Short mmCIF file of C-alpha atoms and ligand atoms in Angstrom, two decimals:
data_model
loop_
_atom_site.label_atom_id
_atom_site.label_comp_id
_atom_site.label_asym_id
_atom_site.label_seq_id
_atom_site.Cartn_x
_atom_site.Cartn_y
_atom_site.Cartn_z
CA MET S 209 95.39 142.49 112.13
CA GLU S 210 97.85 139.83 111.68
CA GLN S 211 95.64 136.02 111.94
CA LYS S 212 97.47 134.91 115.42
CA ALA S 213 97.36 137.98 117.48
CA TYR S 214 93.19 138.67 116.19
CA GLU S 215 92.94 134.88 117.36
CA GLU S 216 94.27 135.87 120.66
CA LEU S 217 92.45 139.31 120.94
CA LYS S 218 89.36 137.51 119.84
CA ALA S 219 89.59 134.95 122.85
CA ARG S 220 90.15 137.78 125.12
CA ILE S 221 87.16 139.60 124.36
CA PHE S 222 85.10 136.48 123.94
CA ASP S 223 86.27 135.87 127.56
CA SER S 224 85.82 139.39 129.06
CA ILE S 225 82.03 139.47 127.50
CA TRP S 226 80.91 136.30 129.12
CA ARG S 227 82.58 136.95 132.29
CA ASN S 228 82.62 140.69 132.78
CA LEU S 229 79.36 142.03 130.45
CA ASP S 230 76.89 139.73 130.43
CA PRO S 231 76.62 139.45 134.34
CA LEU S 232 75.49 143.34 133.73
CA GLU S 233 72.12 142.39 131.98
CA GLU S 234 69.55 142.12 134.82
CA GLU S 235 71.04 145.68 136.30
CA ILE S 236 70.32 147.32 132.78
CA GLU S 237 67.16 146.03 131.71
CA ASN S 238 65.51 146.65 135.50
CA ASN S 239 66.97 150.28 135.72
CA GLU S 240 66.49 150.70 131.91
CA ALA S 241 69.97 152.28 131.75
CA LEU S 242 73.59 151.35 131.19
CA PRO S 243 75.84 151.70 134.02
CA TYR S 244 78.57 153.43 132.33
CA ASP S 245 80.88 153.95 135.49
CA LYS S 246 81.26 149.92 135.47
CA LEU S 247 80.67 149.41 131.73
CA PHE S 248 83.40 151.86 130.18
CA PRO S 249 86.53 150.88 131.93
CA LEU S 250 85.55 147.42 130.55
CA LEU S 251 85.24 148.05 127.07
CA ARG S 252 87.94 150.19 127.02
CA GLU S 253 90.50 147.43 128.75
CA MET S 254 89.09 144.86 125.99
CA GLY S 255 90.25 147.30 123.35
CA ALA S 256 86.10 147.51 122.28
CA PHE S 257 86.34 151.15 121.35
CA GLY S 258 89.51 150.71 118.72
CA LEU S 259 88.37 147.33 116.76
CA ARG S 260 87.71 149.39 113.55
CA ILE S 261 89.95 152.07 113.83
CA PRO S 262 93.18 151.97 111.66
CA GLU S 263 95.92 151.72 113.86
CA GLU S 264 97.61 154.69 112.41
CA TYR S 265 95.36 156.21 115.04
CA GLY S 266 95.75 154.12 117.80
CA GLY S 267 93.13 151.86 117.11
CA LEU S 268 93.11 147.87 116.38
CA GLY S 269 92.67 147.84 112.46
CA LEU S 270 90.40 144.84 112.51
CA THR S 271 89.31 143.70 108.82
CA VAL S 272 85.62 143.20 108.69
CA SER S 273 85.74 139.62 108.31
CA GLN S 274 87.51 139.71 111.95
CA TYR S 275 84.95 142.43 113.00
CA ILE S 276 82.11 140.32 112.08
CA ASP S 277 82.67 137.85 114.66
CA ILE S 278 83.25 140.03 117.49
CA ILE S 279 80.33 141.97 116.78
CA ALA S 280 78.17 139.03 116.93
CA GLU S 281 79.28 137.84 120.35
CA PHE S 282 78.34 141.04 121.76
CA SER S 283 74.86 140.78 120.02
CA LYS S 284 73.92 137.59 122.15
CA ILE S 285 74.41 139.65 125.36
CA GLN S 286 72.38 142.39 126.57
CA GLY S 287 71.90 144.47 123.43
CA GLY S 288 72.02 147.72 124.87
CA ILE S 289 76.18 147.32 125.32
CA ARG S 290 76.08 146.04 121.25
CA VAL S 291 74.40 149.09 120.60
CA VAL S 292 77.26 151.56 122.28
CA VAL S 293 80.02 149.22 120.56
CA HIS S 294 78.62 148.93 117.07
CA VAL S 295 77.83 152.30 116.46
CA HIS S 296 81.01 153.50 118.01
CA ASN S 297 83.11 151.44 115.83
CA SER S 298 80.79 152.37 112.48
CA MET S 299 81.24 155.97 112.90
CA ALA S 300 84.74 155.94 113.76
CA SER S 301 85.24 153.71 110.78
CA ALA S 302 83.30 156.07 108.50
CA LEU S 303 84.98 158.70 109.66
CA SER S 304 88.18 157.41 109.28
CA LYS S 305 87.33 156.87 105.38
CA ILE S 306 85.73 160.49 105.25
CA ALA S 307 87.83 163.32 106.64
CA ASN S 308 91.31 164.56 105.86
CA GLU S 309 94.18 164.08 108.32
CA GLU S 310 93.59 167.17 110.44
CA GLN S 311 89.92 165.89 111.09
CA LYS S 312 91.16 162.35 111.74
CA ARG S 313 94.04 163.13 114.25
CA ALA S 314 91.79 165.71 115.99
CA VAL S 315 89.30 162.78 116.75
CA LEU S 316 90.37 158.90 116.02
CA PRO S 317 93.16 158.77 118.89
CA GLY S 318 90.72 159.68 121.08
CA CYS S 319 88.01 157.31 120.13
CA ALA S 320 90.21 154.62 119.88
CA VAL S 321 90.66 154.29 123.71
CA GLY S 322 87.15 155.77 124.54
CA GLU S 323 87.73 159.19 125.49
CA LYS S 324 85.70 160.18 122.30
CA SER S 325 83.16 158.83 120.41
CA VAL S 326 81.31 160.09 116.99
CA ALA S 327 77.49 159.52 116.56
CA PHE S 328 75.88 159.53 113.15
CA ALA S 329 72.94 162.33 112.83
CA LEU S 330 70.80 161.57 109.74
CA THR S 331 67.23 160.77 110.62
CA GLU S 332 64.57 163.65 111.21
CA PRO S 333 61.47 163.95 113.13
CA ASP S 334 60.04 166.44 110.51
CA HIS S 335 61.48 165.05 107.23
CA GLY S 336 62.28 161.95 105.43
CA THR S 337 65.93 161.42 104.79
CA GLY S 338 68.66 161.36 102.25
CA LEU S 339 67.59 164.20 99.85
CA ASP S 340 64.36 165.06 101.65
CA LEU S 341 66.02 166.38 104.47
CA GLY S 342 65.01 169.23 106.21
CA THR S 343 68.12 170.62 108.20
CA THR S 344 69.79 173.25 106.60
CA ALA S 345 73.67 174.39 107.10
CA THR S 346 74.07 177.56 105.15
CA ARG S 347 77.33 179.28 103.88
CA GLU S 348 78.39 182.60 106.13
CA GLY S 349 81.74 183.47 105.40
CA ASP S 350 84.34 181.09 107.24
CA HIS S 351 81.24 179.33 108.39
CA PHE S 352 78.09 176.69 108.09
CA ILE S 353 74.99 178.06 110.04
CA ILE S 354 73.09 174.97 110.57
CA ASN S 355 69.40 175.04 111.77
CA GLY S 356 66.81 171.64 112.06
CA ARG S 357 66.37 168.77 114.21
CA LYS S 358 67.24 165.06 114.59
CA HIS S 359 66.20 162.59 116.24
CA LEU S 360 66.72 158.50 117.51
CA ILE S 361 70.81 159.49 117.30
CA THR S 362 72.13 156.96 119.25
CA ASN S 363 75.26 157.61 122.03
CA SER S 364 73.92 161.18 121.68
CA ASP S 365 74.51 160.82 125.75
CA PHE S 366 77.83 160.71 125.09
CA ALA S 367 79.24 161.20 121.89
CA SER S 368 81.86 164.40 121.70
CA HIS S 369 81.23 164.54 117.90
CA PHE S 370 78.27 163.89 115.60
CA ILE S 371 78.51 163.64 111.92
CA VAL S 372 75.44 165.61 110.96
CA PHE S 373 74.10 165.49 107.22
CA ALA S 374 72.33 168.87 106.00
CA LYS S 375 71.44 170.39 103.17
CA THR S 376 74.05 172.54 101.53
CA LYS S 377 71.60 173.57 98.92
CA ALA S 378 67.98 174.43 99.14
CA ASP S 379 66.46 172.16 96.03
CA LYS S 380 66.71 168.19 96.15
CA SER S 381 69.53 167.62 93.92
CA GLU S 382 71.81 164.76 94.36
CA ASP S 383 74.39 167.35 95.47
CA SER S 384 72.51 169.25 97.63
CA VAL S 385 73.48 166.83 101.14
CA SER S 386 76.31 167.40 102.96
CA ALA S 387 78.46 165.99 105.96
CA ILE S 388 79.66 168.33 108.64
CA LEU S 389 81.60 167.52 111.85
CA VAL S 390 79.64 169.19 115.20
CA GLU S 391 80.97 169.10 118.56
CA ARG S 392 78.85 168.26 121.46
CA ASP S 393 79.32 171.55 123.40
CA THR S 394 78.86 173.98 120.48
CA PRO S 395 76.65 176.97 121.32
CA GLY S 396 72.60 176.52 119.70
CA PHE S 397 73.31 172.69 119.88
CA THR S 398 71.13 170.83 122.40
CA ILE S 399 70.10 167.47 123.18
CA GLU S 400 67.19 165.57 124.71
CA ALA S 401 66.60 162.24 125.59
CA LEU S 402 63.63 159.93 123.79
CA PRO S 403 61.79 157.57 126.04
CA GLU S 404 62.99 154.23 126.64
CA THR S 405 63.06 151.34 123.37
CA MET S 406 61.66 148.07 123.13
CA GLY S 407 64.61 146.16 123.38
CA CYS S 408 68.51 146.77 123.21
CA LYS S 409 67.42 149.01 126.71
CA GLY S 410 69.88 151.03 128.21
CA GLY S 411 71.31 153.41 125.66
CA GLU S 412 70.39 156.80 124.51
CA HIS S 413 68.83 157.62 121.43
CA GLY S 414 68.39 161.52 121.51
CA VAL S 415 66.62 164.48 119.73
CA LEU S 416 69.26 167.22 118.60
CA THR S 417 68.06 170.55 117.75
CA PHE S 418 70.58 173.08 115.93
CA GLU S 419 69.35 176.63 116.75
CA ASN S 420 71.84 178.96 114.39
CA VAL S 421 74.62 176.42 115.23
CA ARG S 422 77.95 178.03 113.68
CA VAL S 423 80.37 175.99 112.62
CA PRO S 424 84.10 176.73 110.62
CA VAL S 425 83.90 175.44 106.63
CA THR S 426 87.12 173.08 108.04
CA ASN S 427 84.34 170.72 109.67
CA LEU S 428 82.86 170.24 106.49
CA LEU S 429 83.82 166.02 105.81
CA GLY S 430 84.81 165.33 102.30
CA GLU S 431 83.64 167.28 99.75
CA GLU S 432 80.40 169.93 99.76
CA GLY S 433 77.56 168.39 98.52
CA LYS S 434 78.92 164.68 98.80
CA GLY S 435 76.69 163.31 101.69
CA VAL S 436 74.50 160.86 99.80
CA TYR S 437 77.42 159.16 98.53
CA GLN S 438 79.43 159.37 101.85
CA LEU S 439 76.05 158.21 103.24
CA GLU S 440 75.95 155.22 100.70
CA GLU S 441 79.13 153.95 101.73
CA ALA S 442 79.22 154.57 105.29
CA LEU S 443 75.88 152.65 105.60
CA GLU S 444 76.85 149.88 102.97
CA ILE S 445 79.30 148.38 105.54
CA SER S 446 77.10 149.37 108.46
CA ARG S 447 74.29 147.03 107.01
CA LEU S 448 76.66 144.16 107.08
CA TYR S 449 77.19 144.79 110.81
CA ILE S 450 73.38 144.57 111.65
CA ALA S 451 73.02 141.54 109.51
CA ALA S 452 76.37 139.79 112.26
CA THR S 453 74.11 141.13 115.19
CA SER S 454 71.23 139.33 113.99
CA LEU S 455 73.52 136.01 113.51
CA GLY S 456 74.83 136.70 117.31
CA THR S 457 71.53 137.14 118.36
CA ALA S 458 69.89 133.98 116.34
CA GLU S 459 73.23 132.14 117.43
CA ARG S 460 72.08 132.51 121.23
CA ALA S 461 68.82 132.00 121.25
CA PHE S 462 69.23 128.60 118.85
CA ASP S 463 72.32 127.17 121.76
CA LEU S 464 69.53 128.36 124.47
CA SER S 465 66.80 126.18 122.83
CA VAL S 466 68.70 123.19 121.77
CA GLU S 467 69.74 122.92 125.52
CA PHE S 468 66.54 123.56 126.54
CA ALA S 469 64.97 120.86 124.51
CA LYS S 470 67.12 118.35 125.66
CA GLU S 471 66.28 119.16 129.71
CA ARG S 472 62.66 119.77 129.17
CA LYS S 473 60.84 116.69 129.44
CA THR S 474 56.89 116.25 128.96
CA PHE S 475 55.11 112.83 128.95
CA GLY S 476 58.47 111.26 130.15
CA LYS S 477 60.44 112.39 127.24
CA PRO S 478 62.78 115.55 126.83
CA ILE S 479 60.76 117.77 124.08
CA GLY S 480 64.07 117.62 122.10
CA GLU S 481 62.66 113.92 120.96
CA ARG S 482 59.46 114.97 119.33
CA GLN S 483 59.46 115.58 115.96
CA ALA S 484 57.59 119.08 116.05
CA ILE S 485 60.58 120.16 118.12
CA GLN S 486 63.33 118.79 116.00
CA ARG S 487 61.52 120.74 112.96
CA TYR S 488 62.07 124.05 115.03
CA ILE S 489 66.06 123.34 116.06
CA ALA S 490 66.12 122.25 112.13
CA GLU S 491 64.86 125.57 110.84
CA MET S 492 66.78 127.56 113.12
CA GLY S 493 69.82 125.88 112.02
CA ILE S 494 68.93 126.43 108.30
CA ASP S 495 68.52 130.25 108.69
CA ILE S 496 72.08 130.48 110.52
CA TYR S 497 74.00 128.31 108.53
CA ALA S 498 72.66 130.71 105.44
CA LEU S 499 73.02 133.86 107.32
CA ARG S 500 76.66 133.18 108.80
CA ASN S 501 78.18 132.33 105.10
CA MET S 502 76.32 135.03 103.39
CA ILE S 503 77.87 137.50 106.17
CA LYS S 504 81.56 135.55 105.63
CA ASP S 505 81.21 135.92 101.42
CA ALA S 506 80.41 139.67 101.61
CA ALA S 507 83.06 140.88 104.18
CA LYS S 508 85.77 138.88 102.58
CA LYS S 509 84.40 141.51 99.15
CA TRP S 510 84.91 144.42 101.14
CA ASP S 511 88.19 143.07 103.01
CA SER S 512 89.45 142.70 98.97
CA GLY S 513 88.63 146.21 98.00
CA LYS S 514 85.19 145.95 96.44
CA ARG S 515 81.64 147.69 97.05
CA ILE S 516 79.16 145.41 98.03
CA PRO S 517 75.52 147.55 98.16
CA ALA S 518 73.60 144.56 96.92
CA GLU S 519 75.25 141.78 99.17
CA ALA S 520 74.84 144.48 101.80
CA SER S 521 71.58 144.74 101.78
CA MET S 522 70.35 141.19 101.50
CA CYS S 523 72.40 140.44 104.20
CA LYS S 524 70.69 142.99 106.19
CA GLN S 525 67.38 141.93 104.99
CA PHE S 526 67.74 137.94 105.21
CA GLY S 527 69.04 138.85 108.53
CA LEU S 528 66.77 140.22 110.03
CA GLU S 529 64.16 137.72 108.72
CA ALA S 530 66.57 135.18 109.80
CA VAL S 531 66.55 136.14 113.83
CA GLY S 532 62.89 137.22 113.59
CA ARG S 533 62.35 133.34 112.72
CA VAL S 534 65.05 132.02 115.01
CA THR S 535 64.05 134.11 117.99
CA ASP S 536 60.06 133.17 117.26
CA ARG S 537 61.08 129.27 116.90
CA ALA S 538 63.12 129.79 120.34
CA LEU S 539 59.91 130.92 122.47
CA LEU S 540 57.85 127.86 120.73
CA VAL S 541 60.38 125.62 121.89
CA PHE S 542 60.73 127.22 125.34
CA GLY S 543 56.88 127.58 125.95
CA GLY S 544 55.58 129.50 128.51
CA ILE S 545 58.51 129.92 130.44
CA GLY S 546 60.07 131.23 127.53
CA TYR S 547 57.76 134.45 127.92
CA THR S 548 59.28 135.51 131.51
CA ARG S 549 62.34 137.12 132.32
CA LYS S 550 63.87 133.59 133.92
CA TYR S 551 65.51 133.15 130.08
CA PRO S 552 67.05 135.82 127.89
CA ILE S 553 64.95 134.37 125.16
CA GLU S 554 61.93 137.05 125.88
CA ARG S 555 65.01 139.73 125.52
CA LEU S 556 66.67 138.76 122.26
CA TYR S 557 63.09 138.25 120.65
CA ARG S 558 63.01 142.34 121.86
CA ASP S 559 66.52 143.09 121.26
CA ALA S 560 66.33 141.76 117.40
CA ARG S 561 63.19 143.80 116.82
CA LEU S 562 65.96 146.77 116.29
CA ASN S 563 67.85 145.22 112.88
CA TRP S 564 64.52 145.90 111.24
CA LEU S 565 65.24 149.67 111.70
CA GLU S 566 68.80 150.22 112.34
CA GLU S 567 70.67 151.63 109.06
CA GLY S 568 67.23 151.60 106.72
CA PRO S 569 64.09 149.57 107.06
CA PRO S 570 63.45 146.57 104.70
CA THR S 571 62.20 148.95 102.13
CA ILE S 572 65.31 150.31 101.71
CA GLN S 573 67.16 146.97 101.50
CA TYR S 574 64.68 145.90 98.83
CA MET S 575 65.09 149.02 97.08
CA VAL S 576 69.09 149.28 97.15
CA ALA S 577 69.45 145.54 96.10
CA ALA S 578 66.73 146.03 93.26
CA ARG S 579 68.64 148.95 92.06
CA GLU S 580 72.00 147.39 91.51
CA PHE S 581 70.20 144.38 90.03
CA LEU S 582 68.41 146.00 87.17
CA LYS S 583 71.96 148.04 86.54
CA GLY S 584 73.13 144.50 85.44
CA TYR S 585 74.57 143.48 88.94
CA ARG S 586 75.49 139.73 89.62
CA TRP S 587 77.32 138.47 92.67
CA GLU S 588 80.17 136.71 91.92
CA GLU S 589 83.08 134.29 93.78
C1 LIG M 877 67.04 152.56 118.51
C2 LIG M 877 67.45 153.27 117.39
C3 LIG M 877 68.71 153.94 117.07
C4 LIG M 877 68.74 154.66 115.96
N1 LIG M 877 70.02 154.82 115.62
C5 LIG M 877 69.99 156.08 114.52
C6 LIG M 877 71.09 156.99 114.47
O1 LIG M 877 72.36 156.70 115.48
N2 LIG M 877 71.43 157.81 113.39
C7 LIG M 877 70.43 157.93 112.66
O2 LIG M 877 70.39 158.63 112.02
N3 LIG M 877 68.88 157.08 112.65
C8 LIG M 877 68.87 156.28 113.56
N4 LIG M 877 67.92 155.71 113.68
C9 LIG M 877 66.77 155.85 112.84
C10 LIG M 877 66.50 155.06 111.87
O3 LIG M 877 67.42 154.32 111.27
C11 LIG M 877 65.56 154.99 111.47
O4 LIG M 877 64.28 155.13 112.13
C12 LIG M 877 64.95 153.97 110.28
O5 LIG M 877 65.96 154.17 109.30
C13 LIG M 877 63.56 154.73 109.44
O6 LIG M 877 63.53 155.69 108.96
P1 LIG M 877 62.43 156.89 110.11
O7 LIG M 877 61.95 156.45 111.28
O8 LIG M 877 62.66 157.96 109.69
O9 LIG M 877 61.10 156.18 109.24
P2 LIG M 877 60.16 156.53 108.45
O10 LIG M 877 61.05 157.14 107.16
O11 LIG M 877 59.10 157.39 108.57
O12 LIG M 877 59.49 155.49 107.68
C14 LIG M 877 58.40 154.69 108.25
C15 LIG M 877 57.70 153.69 107.24
O13 LIG M 877 57.43 154.30 105.97
C16 LIG M 877 58.09 153.77 105.25
N5 LIG M 877 58.83 154.75 104.03
C17 LIG M 877 59.02 156.12 104.48
N6 LIG M 877 59.25 156.54 103.21
C18 LIG M 877 58.90 155.69 102.28
C19 LIG M 877 58.92 156.10 100.59
N7 LIG M 877 59.51 156.91 100.07
N8 LIG M 877 58.60 154.56 99.93
C20 LIG M 877 58.18 153.77 100.85
N9 LIG M 877 58.08 153.55 102.22
C21 LIG M 877 58.24 154.81 102.80
C22 LIG M 877 59.41 152.69 105.90
O14 LIG M 877 59.88 152.14 105.07
C23 LIG M 877 58.79 152.64 106.82
O15 LIG M 877 58.05 151.43 107.07
C24 LIG M 877 67.80 154.95 114.77
C25 LIG M 877 66.29 154.27 115.54
C26 LIG M 877 66.35 153.27 116.37
C27 LIG M 877 64.93 152.84 116.55
#
């Protein structure tokens, strides 16, 4: 999107985030449910469902550098809302890369206006991820027959389509996994809810069961057996979005801490005048400054057409460590009152914990970054 139009859009979205969405926090945290009847019209009005969808399919076509600032702002308010927006945009943008023209025309315009949504079905309760998947898609004439189980699948309560990763070959070879688009109401496909999460409350991360689910072979996304490569590309950019989420949550905890340190007085002086508190504030600032610049650099590289597996995993890993330290320090600045719901600090602390898990735990980020370095990769300007 052209820069001037983007700045206007960003100002409108930021205004709506704080004026319309932030006030929903208490209701969501109390009910542990997102009020979709209020939330969806607001998100549609802001254009939040079309942020990362190309303009030719009715979306806003933001670059990654542009989107980063917006998803970071969403991560300052109640986390369940951020999760809906993040997963919707990540998956619609992944589909716009891996689907054929007919598949894109069928799904993306609906996604851009929030009438359809694509969820990502990879993780399994009975198997590991990638080549270890247990879900199978067996060819029978013009159909795949899908069997297996997935869990923790975000937006499963409203998604119209699911990108399902399944084994199209029985062995563990590199070309044994394929990505297949499955529509919500396909016979044999059932969805159940999981118990509520620690943070980012409200959204659903369901259990999907596939029992002899017949899907036309035309629903194959890209080439058969290329699922692992598609997965790596989709997760690469999604990891950068999680880093931006860490940034937003950390910035909110930082801003609240700075304010509090100026107001809270002990022994006749604001606690911000104590060196111990100043050190916490300075440490938070260092983490945020470093993270912001890492993300900006990686986003710029992606927007210029480069692949960024090492940068994305480093940003994701540094981001979760940074937001962990910052929300921890924020609790120390606030003292006991920070542990109560009087301030959003305890929620930011809980919401941030999801960043350890989404798009792969730390072990995976270390593995991806180390693999790139051992292959000879070095960062460049
Ligand atoms: C709120 C929420 C939303 C989510 N949304 C989605 C979604 O929309 N779609 C989706 O597909 N998934 C989703 N997930 C799943 C998430 O991506 C996974 O939970 C995460 O990647 C970890 O995988 P796992 O749960 O299978 O853990 P496991 O693979 O069981 O790992 C458990 C621990 O063992 C370690 N481990 C596992 N295997 C190895 C190994 N070979 N070597 C060394 N260490 C290992 C891991 O690092 C981890 O510490 C979501 C999770 C949460 C909590």
